[in-house]
PDB file of C-alpha atoms in Angstrom:
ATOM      1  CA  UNK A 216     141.133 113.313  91.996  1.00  0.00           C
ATOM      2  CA  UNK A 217     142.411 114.969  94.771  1.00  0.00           C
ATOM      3  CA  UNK A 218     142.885 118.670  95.782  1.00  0.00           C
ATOM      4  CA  UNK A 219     145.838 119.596  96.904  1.00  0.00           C
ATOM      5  CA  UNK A 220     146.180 120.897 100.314  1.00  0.00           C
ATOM      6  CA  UNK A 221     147.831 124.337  98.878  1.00  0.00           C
ATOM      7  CA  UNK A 222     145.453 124.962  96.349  1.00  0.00           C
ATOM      8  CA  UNK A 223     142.826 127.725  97.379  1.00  0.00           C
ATOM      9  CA  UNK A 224     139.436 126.429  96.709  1.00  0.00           C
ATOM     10  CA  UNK A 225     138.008 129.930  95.636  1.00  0.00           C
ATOM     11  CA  UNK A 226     140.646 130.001  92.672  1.00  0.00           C
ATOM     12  CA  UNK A 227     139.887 126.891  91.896  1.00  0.00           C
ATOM     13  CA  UNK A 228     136.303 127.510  91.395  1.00  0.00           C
ATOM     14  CA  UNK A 229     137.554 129.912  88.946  1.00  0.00           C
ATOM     15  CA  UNK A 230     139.491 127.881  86.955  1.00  0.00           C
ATOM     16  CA  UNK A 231     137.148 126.174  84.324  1.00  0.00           C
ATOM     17  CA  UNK A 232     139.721 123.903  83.254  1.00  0.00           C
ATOM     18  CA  UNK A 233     139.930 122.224  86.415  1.00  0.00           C
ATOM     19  CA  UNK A 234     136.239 122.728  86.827  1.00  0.00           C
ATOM     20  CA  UNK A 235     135.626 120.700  83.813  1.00  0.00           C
ATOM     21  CA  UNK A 236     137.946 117.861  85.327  1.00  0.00           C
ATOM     22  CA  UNK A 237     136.599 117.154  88.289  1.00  0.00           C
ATOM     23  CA  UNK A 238     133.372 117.153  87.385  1.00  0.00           C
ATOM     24  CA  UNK A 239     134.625 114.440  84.392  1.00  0.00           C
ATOM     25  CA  UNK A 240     136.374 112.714  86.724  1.00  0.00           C
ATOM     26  CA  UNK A 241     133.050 112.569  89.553  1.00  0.00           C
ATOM     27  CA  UNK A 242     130.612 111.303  86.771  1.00  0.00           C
ATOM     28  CA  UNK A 243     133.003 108.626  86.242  1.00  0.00           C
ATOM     29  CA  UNK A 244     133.177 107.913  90.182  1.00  0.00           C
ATOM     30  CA  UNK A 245     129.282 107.824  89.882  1.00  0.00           C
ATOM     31  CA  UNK A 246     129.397 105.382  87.020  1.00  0.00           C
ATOM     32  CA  UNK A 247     131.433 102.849  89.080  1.00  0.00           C
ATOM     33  CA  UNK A 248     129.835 103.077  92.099  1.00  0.00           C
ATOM     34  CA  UNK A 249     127.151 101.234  91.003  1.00  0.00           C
ATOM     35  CA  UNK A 250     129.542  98.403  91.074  1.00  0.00           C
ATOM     36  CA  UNK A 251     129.140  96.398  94.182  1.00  0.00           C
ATOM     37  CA  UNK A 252     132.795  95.140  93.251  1.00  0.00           C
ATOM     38  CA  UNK A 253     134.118  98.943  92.537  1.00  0.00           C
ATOM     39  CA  UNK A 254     132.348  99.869  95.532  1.00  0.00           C
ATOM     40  CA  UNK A 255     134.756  97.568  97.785  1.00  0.00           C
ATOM     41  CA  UNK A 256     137.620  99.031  95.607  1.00  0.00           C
ATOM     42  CA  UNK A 257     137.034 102.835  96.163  1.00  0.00           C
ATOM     43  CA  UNK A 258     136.284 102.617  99.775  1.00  0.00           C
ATOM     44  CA  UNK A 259     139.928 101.066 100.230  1.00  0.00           C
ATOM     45  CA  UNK A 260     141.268 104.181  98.000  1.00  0.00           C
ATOM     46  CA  UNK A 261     139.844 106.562 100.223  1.00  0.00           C
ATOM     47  CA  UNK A 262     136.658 107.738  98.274  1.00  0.00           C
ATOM     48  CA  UNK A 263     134.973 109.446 101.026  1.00  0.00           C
ATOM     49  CA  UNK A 264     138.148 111.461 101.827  1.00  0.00           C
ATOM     50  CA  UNK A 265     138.584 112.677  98.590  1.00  0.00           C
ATOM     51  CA  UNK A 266     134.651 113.503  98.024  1.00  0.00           C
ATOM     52  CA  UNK A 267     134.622 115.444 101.265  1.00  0.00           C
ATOM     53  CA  UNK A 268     137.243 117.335  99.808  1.00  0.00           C
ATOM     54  CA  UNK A 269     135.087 118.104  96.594  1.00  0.00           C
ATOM     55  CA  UNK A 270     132.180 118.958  98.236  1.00  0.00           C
ATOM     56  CA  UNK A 271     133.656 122.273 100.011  1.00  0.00           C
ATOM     57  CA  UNK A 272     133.902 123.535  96.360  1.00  0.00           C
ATOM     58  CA  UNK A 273     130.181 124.096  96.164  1.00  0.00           C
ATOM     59  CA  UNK A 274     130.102 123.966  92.625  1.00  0.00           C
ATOM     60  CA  UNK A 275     126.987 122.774  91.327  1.00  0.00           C
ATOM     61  CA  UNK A 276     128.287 120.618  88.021  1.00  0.00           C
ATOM     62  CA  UNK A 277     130.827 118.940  90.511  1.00  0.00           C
ATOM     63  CA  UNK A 278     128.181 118.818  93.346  1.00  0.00           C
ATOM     64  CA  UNK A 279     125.576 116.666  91.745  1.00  0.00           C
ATOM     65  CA  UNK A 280     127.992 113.341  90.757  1.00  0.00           C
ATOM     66  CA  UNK A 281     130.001 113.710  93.487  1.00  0.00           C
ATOM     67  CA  UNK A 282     126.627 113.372  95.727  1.00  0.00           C
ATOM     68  CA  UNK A 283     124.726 110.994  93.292  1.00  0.00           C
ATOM     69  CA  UNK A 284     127.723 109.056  94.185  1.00  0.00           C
ATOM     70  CA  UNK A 285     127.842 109.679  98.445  1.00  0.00           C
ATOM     71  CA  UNK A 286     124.134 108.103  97.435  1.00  0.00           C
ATOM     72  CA  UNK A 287     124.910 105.235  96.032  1.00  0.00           C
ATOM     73  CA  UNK A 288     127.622 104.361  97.880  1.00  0.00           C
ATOM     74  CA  UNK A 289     125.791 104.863 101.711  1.00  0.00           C
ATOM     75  CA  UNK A 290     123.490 101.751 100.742  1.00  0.00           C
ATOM     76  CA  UNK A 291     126.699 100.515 102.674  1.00  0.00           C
ATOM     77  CA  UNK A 292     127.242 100.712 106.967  1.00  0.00           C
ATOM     78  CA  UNK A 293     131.094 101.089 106.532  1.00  0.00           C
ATOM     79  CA  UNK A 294     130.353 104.138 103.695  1.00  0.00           C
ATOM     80  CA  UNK A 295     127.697 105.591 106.262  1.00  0.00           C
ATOM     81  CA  UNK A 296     129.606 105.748 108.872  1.00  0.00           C
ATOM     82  CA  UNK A 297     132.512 107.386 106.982  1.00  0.00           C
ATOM     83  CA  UNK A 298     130.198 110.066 105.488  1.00  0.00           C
ATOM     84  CA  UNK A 299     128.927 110.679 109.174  1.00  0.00           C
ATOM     85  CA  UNK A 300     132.506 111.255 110.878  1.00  0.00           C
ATOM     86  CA  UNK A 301     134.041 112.938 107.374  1.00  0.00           C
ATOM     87  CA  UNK A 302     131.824 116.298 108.176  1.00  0.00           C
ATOM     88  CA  UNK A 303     129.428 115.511 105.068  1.00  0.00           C
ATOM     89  CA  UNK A 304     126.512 115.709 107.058  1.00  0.00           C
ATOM     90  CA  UNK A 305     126.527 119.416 107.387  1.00  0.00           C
ATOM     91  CA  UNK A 306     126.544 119.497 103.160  1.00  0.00           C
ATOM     92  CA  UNK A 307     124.021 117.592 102.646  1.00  0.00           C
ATOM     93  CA  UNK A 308     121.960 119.675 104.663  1.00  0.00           C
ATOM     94  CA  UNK A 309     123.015 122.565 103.590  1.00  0.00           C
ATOM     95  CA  UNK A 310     122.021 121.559 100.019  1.00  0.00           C
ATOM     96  CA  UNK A 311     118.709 120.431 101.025  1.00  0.00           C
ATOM     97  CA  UNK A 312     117.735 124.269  99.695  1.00  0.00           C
ATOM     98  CA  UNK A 313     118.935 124.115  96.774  1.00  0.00           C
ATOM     99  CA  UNK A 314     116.783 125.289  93.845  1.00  0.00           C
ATOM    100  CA  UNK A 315     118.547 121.902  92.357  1.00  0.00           C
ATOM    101  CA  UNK A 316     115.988 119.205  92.323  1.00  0.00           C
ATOM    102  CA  UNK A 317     118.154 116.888  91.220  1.00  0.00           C
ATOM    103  CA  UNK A 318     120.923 117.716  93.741  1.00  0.00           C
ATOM    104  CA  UNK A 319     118.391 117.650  96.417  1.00  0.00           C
ATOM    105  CA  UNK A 320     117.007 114.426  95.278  1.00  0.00           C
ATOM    106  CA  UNK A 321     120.642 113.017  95.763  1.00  0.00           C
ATOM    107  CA  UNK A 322     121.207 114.616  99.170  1.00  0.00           C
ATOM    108  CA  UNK A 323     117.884 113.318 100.308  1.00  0.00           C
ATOM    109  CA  UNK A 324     118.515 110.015  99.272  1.00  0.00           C
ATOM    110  CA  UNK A 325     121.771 109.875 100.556  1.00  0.00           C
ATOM    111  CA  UNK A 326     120.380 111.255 104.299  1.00  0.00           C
ATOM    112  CA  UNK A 327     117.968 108.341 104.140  1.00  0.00           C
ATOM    113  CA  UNK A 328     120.592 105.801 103.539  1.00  0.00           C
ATOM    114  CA  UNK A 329     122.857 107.546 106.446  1.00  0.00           C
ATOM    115  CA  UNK A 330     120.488 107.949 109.557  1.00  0.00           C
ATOM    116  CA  UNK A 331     119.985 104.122 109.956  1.00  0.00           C
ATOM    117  CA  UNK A 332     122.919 105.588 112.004  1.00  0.00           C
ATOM    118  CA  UNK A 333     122.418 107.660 115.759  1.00  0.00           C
ATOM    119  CA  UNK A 334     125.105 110.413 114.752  1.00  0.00           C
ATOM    120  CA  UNK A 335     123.469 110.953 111.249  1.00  0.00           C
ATOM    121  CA  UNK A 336     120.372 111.609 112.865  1.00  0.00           C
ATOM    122  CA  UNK A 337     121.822 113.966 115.621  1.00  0.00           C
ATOM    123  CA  UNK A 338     124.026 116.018 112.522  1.00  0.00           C
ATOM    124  CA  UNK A 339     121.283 116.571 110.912  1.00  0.00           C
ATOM    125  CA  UNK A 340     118.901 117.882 113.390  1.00  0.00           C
ATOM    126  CA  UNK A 341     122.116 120.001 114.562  1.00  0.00           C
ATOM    127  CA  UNK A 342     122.673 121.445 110.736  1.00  0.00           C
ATOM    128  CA  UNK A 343     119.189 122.463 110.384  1.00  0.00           C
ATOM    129  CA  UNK A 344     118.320 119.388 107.912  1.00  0.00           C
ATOM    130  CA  UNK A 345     114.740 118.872 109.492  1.00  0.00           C
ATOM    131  CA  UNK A 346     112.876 121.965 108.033  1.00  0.00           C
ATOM    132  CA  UNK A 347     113.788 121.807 104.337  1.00  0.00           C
ATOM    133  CA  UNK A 348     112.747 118.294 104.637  1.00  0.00           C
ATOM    134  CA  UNK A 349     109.469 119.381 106.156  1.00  0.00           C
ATOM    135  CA  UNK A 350     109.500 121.996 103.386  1.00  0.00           C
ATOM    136  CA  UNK A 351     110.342 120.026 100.462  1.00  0.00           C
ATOM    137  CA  UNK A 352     107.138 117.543 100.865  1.00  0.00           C
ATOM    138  CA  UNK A 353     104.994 120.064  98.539  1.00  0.00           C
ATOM    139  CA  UNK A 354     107.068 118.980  95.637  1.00  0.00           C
ATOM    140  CA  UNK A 355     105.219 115.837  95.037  1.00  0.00           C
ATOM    141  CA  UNK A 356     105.151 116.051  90.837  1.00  0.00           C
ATOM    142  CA  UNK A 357     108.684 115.334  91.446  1.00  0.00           C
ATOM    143  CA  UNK A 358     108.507 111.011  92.612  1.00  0.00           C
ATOM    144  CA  UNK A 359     112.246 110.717  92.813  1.00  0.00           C
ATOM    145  CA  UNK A 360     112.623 113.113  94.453  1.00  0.00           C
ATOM    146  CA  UNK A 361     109.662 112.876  96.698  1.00  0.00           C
ATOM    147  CA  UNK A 362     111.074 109.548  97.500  1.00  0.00           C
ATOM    148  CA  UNK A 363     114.379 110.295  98.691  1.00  0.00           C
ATOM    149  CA  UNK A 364     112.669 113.115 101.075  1.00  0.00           C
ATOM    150  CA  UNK A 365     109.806 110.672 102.404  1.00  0.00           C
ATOM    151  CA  UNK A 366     112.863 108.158 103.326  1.00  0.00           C
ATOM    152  CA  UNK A 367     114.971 111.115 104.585  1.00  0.00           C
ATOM    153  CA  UNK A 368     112.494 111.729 107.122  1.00  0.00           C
ATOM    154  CA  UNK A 369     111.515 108.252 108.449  1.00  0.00           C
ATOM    155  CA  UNK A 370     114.906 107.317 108.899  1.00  0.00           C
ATOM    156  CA  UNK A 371     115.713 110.387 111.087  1.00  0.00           C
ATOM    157  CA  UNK A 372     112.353 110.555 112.545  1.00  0.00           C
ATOM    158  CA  UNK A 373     113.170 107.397 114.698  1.00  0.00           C
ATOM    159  CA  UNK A 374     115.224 109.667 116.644  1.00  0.00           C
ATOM    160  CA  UNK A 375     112.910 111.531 119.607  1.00  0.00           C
ATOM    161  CA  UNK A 376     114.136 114.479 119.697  1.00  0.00           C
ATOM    162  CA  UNK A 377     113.728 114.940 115.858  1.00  0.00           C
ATOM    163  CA  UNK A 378     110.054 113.978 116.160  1.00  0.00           C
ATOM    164  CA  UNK A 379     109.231 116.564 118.999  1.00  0.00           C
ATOM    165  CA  UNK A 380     110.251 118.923 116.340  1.00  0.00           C
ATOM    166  CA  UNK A 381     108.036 117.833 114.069  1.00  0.00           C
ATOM    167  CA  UNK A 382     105.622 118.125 115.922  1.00  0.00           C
ATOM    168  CA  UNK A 383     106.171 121.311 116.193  1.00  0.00           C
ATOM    169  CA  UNK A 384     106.530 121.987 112.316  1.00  0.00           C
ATOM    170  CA  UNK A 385     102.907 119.741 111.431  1.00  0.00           C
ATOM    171  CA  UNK A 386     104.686 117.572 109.647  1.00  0.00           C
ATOM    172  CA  UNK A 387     101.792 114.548 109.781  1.00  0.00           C
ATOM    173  CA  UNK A 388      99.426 117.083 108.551  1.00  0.00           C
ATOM    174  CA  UNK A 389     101.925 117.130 105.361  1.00  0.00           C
ATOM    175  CA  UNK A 390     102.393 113.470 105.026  1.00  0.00           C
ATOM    176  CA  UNK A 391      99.062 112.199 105.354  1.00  0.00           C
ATOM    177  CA  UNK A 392      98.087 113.365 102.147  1.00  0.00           C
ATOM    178  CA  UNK A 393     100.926 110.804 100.824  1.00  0.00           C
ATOM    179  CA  UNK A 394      98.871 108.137 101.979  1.00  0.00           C
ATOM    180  CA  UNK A 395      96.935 107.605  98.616  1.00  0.00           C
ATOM    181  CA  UNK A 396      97.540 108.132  95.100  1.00  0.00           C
ATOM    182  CA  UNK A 397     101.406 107.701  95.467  1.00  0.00           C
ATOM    183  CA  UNK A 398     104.199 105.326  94.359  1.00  0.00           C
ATOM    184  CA  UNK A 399     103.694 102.568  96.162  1.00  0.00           C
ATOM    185  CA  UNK A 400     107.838 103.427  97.693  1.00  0.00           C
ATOM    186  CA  UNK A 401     106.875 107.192  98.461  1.00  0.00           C
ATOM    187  CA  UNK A 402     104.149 105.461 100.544  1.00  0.00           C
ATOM    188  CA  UNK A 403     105.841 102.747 102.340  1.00  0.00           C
ATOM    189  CA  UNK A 404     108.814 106.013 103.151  1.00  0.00           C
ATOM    190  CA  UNK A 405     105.022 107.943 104.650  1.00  0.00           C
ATOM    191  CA  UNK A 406     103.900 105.319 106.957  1.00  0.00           C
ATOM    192  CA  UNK A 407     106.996 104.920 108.101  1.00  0.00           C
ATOM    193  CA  UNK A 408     107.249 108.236 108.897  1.00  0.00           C
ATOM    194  CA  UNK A 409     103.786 108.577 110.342  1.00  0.00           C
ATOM    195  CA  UNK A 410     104.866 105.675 112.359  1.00  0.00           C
ATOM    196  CA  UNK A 411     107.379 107.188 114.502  1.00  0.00           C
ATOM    197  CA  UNK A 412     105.937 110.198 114.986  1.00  0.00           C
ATOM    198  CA  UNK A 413     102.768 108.566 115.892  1.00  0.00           C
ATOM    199  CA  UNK A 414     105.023 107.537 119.252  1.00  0.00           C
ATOM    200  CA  UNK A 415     104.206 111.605 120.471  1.00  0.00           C
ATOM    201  CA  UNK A 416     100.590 111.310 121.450  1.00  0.00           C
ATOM    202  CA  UNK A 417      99.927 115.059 119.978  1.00  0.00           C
ATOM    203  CA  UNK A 418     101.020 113.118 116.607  1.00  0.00           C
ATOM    204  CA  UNK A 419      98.641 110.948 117.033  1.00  0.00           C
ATOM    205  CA  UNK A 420      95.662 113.936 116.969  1.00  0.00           C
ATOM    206  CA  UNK A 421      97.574 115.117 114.138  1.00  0.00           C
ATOM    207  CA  UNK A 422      97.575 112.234 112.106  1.00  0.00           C
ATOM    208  CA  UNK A 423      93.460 111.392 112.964  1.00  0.00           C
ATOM    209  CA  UNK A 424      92.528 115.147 112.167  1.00  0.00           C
ATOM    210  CA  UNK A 425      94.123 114.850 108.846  1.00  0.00           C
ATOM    211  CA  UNK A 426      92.164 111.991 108.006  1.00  0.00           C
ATOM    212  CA  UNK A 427      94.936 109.566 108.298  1.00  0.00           C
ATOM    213  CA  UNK A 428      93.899 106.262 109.601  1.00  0.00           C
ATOM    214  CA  UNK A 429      90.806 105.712 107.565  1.00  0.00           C
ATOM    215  CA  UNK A 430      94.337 105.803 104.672  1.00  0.00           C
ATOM    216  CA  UNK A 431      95.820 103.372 106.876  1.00  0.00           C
ATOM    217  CA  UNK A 432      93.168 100.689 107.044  1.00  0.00           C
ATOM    218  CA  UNK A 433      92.894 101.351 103.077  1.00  0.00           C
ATOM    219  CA  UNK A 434      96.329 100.199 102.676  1.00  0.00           C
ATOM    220  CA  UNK A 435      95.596  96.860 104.344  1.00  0.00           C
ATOM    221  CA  UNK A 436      94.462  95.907 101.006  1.00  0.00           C
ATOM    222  CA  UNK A 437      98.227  96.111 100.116  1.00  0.00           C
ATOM    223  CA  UNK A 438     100.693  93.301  99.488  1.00  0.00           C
ATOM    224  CA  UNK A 439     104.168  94.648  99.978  1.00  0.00           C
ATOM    225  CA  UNK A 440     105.632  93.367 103.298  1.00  0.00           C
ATOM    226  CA  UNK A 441     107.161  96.606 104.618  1.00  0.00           C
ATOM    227  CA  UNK A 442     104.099  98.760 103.903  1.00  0.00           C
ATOM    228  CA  UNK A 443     101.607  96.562 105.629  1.00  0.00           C
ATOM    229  CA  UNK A 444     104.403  96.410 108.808  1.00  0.00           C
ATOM    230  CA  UNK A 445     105.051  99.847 108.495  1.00  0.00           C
ATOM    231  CA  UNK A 446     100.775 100.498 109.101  1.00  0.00           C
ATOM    232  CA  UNK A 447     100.579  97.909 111.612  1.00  0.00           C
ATOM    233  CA  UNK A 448     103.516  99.947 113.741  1.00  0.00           C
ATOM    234  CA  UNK A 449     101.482 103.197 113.404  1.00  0.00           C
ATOM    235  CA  UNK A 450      98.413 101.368 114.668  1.00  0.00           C
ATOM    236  CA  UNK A 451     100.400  99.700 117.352  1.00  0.00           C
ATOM    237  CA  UNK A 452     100.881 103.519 118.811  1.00  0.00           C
ATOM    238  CA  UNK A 453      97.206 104.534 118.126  1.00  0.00           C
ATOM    239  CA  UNK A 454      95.282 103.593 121.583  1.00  0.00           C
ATOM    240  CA  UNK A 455      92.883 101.047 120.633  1.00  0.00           C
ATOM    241  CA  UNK A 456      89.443 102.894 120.685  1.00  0.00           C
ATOM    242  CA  UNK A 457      86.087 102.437 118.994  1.00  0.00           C
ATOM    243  CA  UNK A 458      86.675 104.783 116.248  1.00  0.00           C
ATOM    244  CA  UNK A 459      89.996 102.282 114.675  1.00  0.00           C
ATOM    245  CA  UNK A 460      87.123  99.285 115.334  1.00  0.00           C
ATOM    246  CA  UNK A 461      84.570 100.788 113.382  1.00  0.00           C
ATOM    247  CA  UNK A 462      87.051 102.193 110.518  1.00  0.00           C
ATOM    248  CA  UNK A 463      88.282  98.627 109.922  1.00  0.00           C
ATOM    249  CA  UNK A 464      84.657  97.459 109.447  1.00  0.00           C
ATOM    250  CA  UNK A 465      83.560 100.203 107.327  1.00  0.00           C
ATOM    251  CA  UNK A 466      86.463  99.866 104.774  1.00  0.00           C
ATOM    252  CA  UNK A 467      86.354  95.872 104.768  1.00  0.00           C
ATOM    253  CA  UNK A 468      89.354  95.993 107.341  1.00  0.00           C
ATOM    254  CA  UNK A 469      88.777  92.858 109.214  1.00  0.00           C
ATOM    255  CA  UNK A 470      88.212  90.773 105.825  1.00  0.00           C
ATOM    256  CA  UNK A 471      92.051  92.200 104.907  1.00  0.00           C
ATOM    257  CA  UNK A 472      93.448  91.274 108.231  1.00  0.00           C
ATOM    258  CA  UNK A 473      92.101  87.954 107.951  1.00  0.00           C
ATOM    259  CA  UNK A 474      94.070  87.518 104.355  1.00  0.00           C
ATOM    260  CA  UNK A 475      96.924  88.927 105.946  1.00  0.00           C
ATOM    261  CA  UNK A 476      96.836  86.159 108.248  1.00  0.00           C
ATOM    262  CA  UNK A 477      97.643  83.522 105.117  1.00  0.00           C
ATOM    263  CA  UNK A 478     100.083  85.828 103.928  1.00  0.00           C
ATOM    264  CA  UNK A 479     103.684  83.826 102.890  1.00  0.00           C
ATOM    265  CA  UNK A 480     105.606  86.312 104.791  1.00  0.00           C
ATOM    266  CA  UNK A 481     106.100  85.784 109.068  1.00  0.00           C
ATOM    267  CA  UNK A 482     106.302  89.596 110.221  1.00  0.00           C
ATOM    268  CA  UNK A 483     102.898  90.347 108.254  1.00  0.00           C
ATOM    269  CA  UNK A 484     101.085  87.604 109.362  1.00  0.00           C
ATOM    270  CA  UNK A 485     102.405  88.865 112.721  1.00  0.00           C
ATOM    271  CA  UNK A 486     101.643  92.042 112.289  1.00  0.00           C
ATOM    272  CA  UNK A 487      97.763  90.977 111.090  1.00  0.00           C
ATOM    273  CA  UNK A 488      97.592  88.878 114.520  1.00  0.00           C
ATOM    274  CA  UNK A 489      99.035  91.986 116.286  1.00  0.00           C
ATOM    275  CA  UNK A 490      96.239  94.409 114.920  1.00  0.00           C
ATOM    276  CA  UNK A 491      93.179  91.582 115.264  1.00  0.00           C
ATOM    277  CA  UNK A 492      94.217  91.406 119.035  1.00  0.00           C
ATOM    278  CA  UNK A 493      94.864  95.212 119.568  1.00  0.00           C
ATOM    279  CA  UNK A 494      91.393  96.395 117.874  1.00  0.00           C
ATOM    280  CA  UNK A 495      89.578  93.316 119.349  1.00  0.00           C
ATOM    281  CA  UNK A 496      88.303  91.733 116.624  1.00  0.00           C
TER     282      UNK A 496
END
């Protein structure tokens, strides 16, 4: 599975016997990963060495296992962190412009799994990663895909410096259309997203321009646990004013947060106490 170190990669590419092979041999990697039990066992063989060696090829056949499988396999911190420091980063962004929607999906996906970490974040904000993301939103017949980008961007928007950019790019403009009429997942990946930008106050004009919180007191009607705490910390950085009051009484918003208050789960029934107190109901 390896390349040698004196092979040259650009007569390799043109070799479609050894073309073939590798990209045989990374569908099977992509099989197994989704093994928790191979998982353990290809991370001790040095997976992510030998993928960061396949990725440099830039072939596309090869490309899309051998990232389907850097996907599957950063669900895990010790396979994040090796993707982060193995100079993988810059790749994935890179692809992010593919005309590949299925490569892209992968990349995204795997970016969204990766910045739970600080460096991820800060790689790709240094490779140029935040504009295709930005870009890529318009895709939306696409869910999968969708998905992966929606997460992409939440994860790394937690980092400030990513947000002030942005900012600057309109992104809530493009994601509060997400709010409605999506997979419930591609919406849970929006509000989270909306949430941390919503920490920039110039967001926050963004977001209510676009029409965005009367979405957000619709999704109180919701019963998935991370969507309704993912609202409640966009609303936590929305200054409590007359206009959030009179949106939760107009779309039956103090009747949900009232049911949210029975709900089974601790952090929504704290996040329904949260938003009663902060819009003074």
């Amino acid at each position: 599975m390896n390349i040698p170190p004196n092979i040259n990669i650009d007569d390799l590419k043109e070799d479609k016997q050894a073309v073939e092979l590798l990209r045989c041999a990374a569908l099977g990697l992509c099989s197994l990963s989704k093994s928790k039990k191979n998982k353990r066992k290809m991370k001790s063989s040095g997976l992510i060495h030998h993928l960061s060696k396949l990725i440099t090829l830039e072939v596309e056949a090869i490309l899309v296992p051998v990232v389907a499988t850097l996907s599957e396999c950063s669900v895990d911190p010790e396979y994040r962190t090796a993707i982060c420091e193995g100079g993988i980063i810059q790749y994935l962004s890179k692809f992010l412009e593919s005309e590949n929607q299925e490569l892209v999906s992968h990349c995204a996906k795997a970016i969204f799994h990766c910045a739970e970490d600080v460096l991820c974040r800060t790689l790709i904000r240094q490779h140029d990663g935040l504009e295709p993301l930005v870009r890529l939103i318009k895709f939306t017949e696409n869910v999968y895909m969708l998905e992966g980008v929606t997460g992409a961007i939440w994860k790394v928007a937690i980092d400030e410096e990513n947000c002030q950019i942005f900012k600057s790019l309109k992104l809530c403009e493009s994601l509060v259309p997400l709010l409605h009429n999506q997979p419930e997942e591609v919406m849970i990946n929006v509000a989270g997203s909306i949430a941390e930008c919503a920490k920039i106050p110039e967001n926050i004009e963004q977001i209510r321009k676009a029409g965005g919180l009367t979405h957000l007191v619709n999704l109180l009607s919701g019963t998935n646990p991370t969507l309704l705490i993912n609202v409640r910390m966009l609303l936590e950085n929305v200054p409590p004013n007359q206009t959030v009051h009179q949106l939760l009484t107009k779309y039956d918003g103090v009747r949900l947060l009232w049911s949210l208050l029975k709900s089974p789960n601790p952090q929504v029934q704290s996040s329904a106490a949260w938003l009663s107190v902060h819009v003074s109901i």
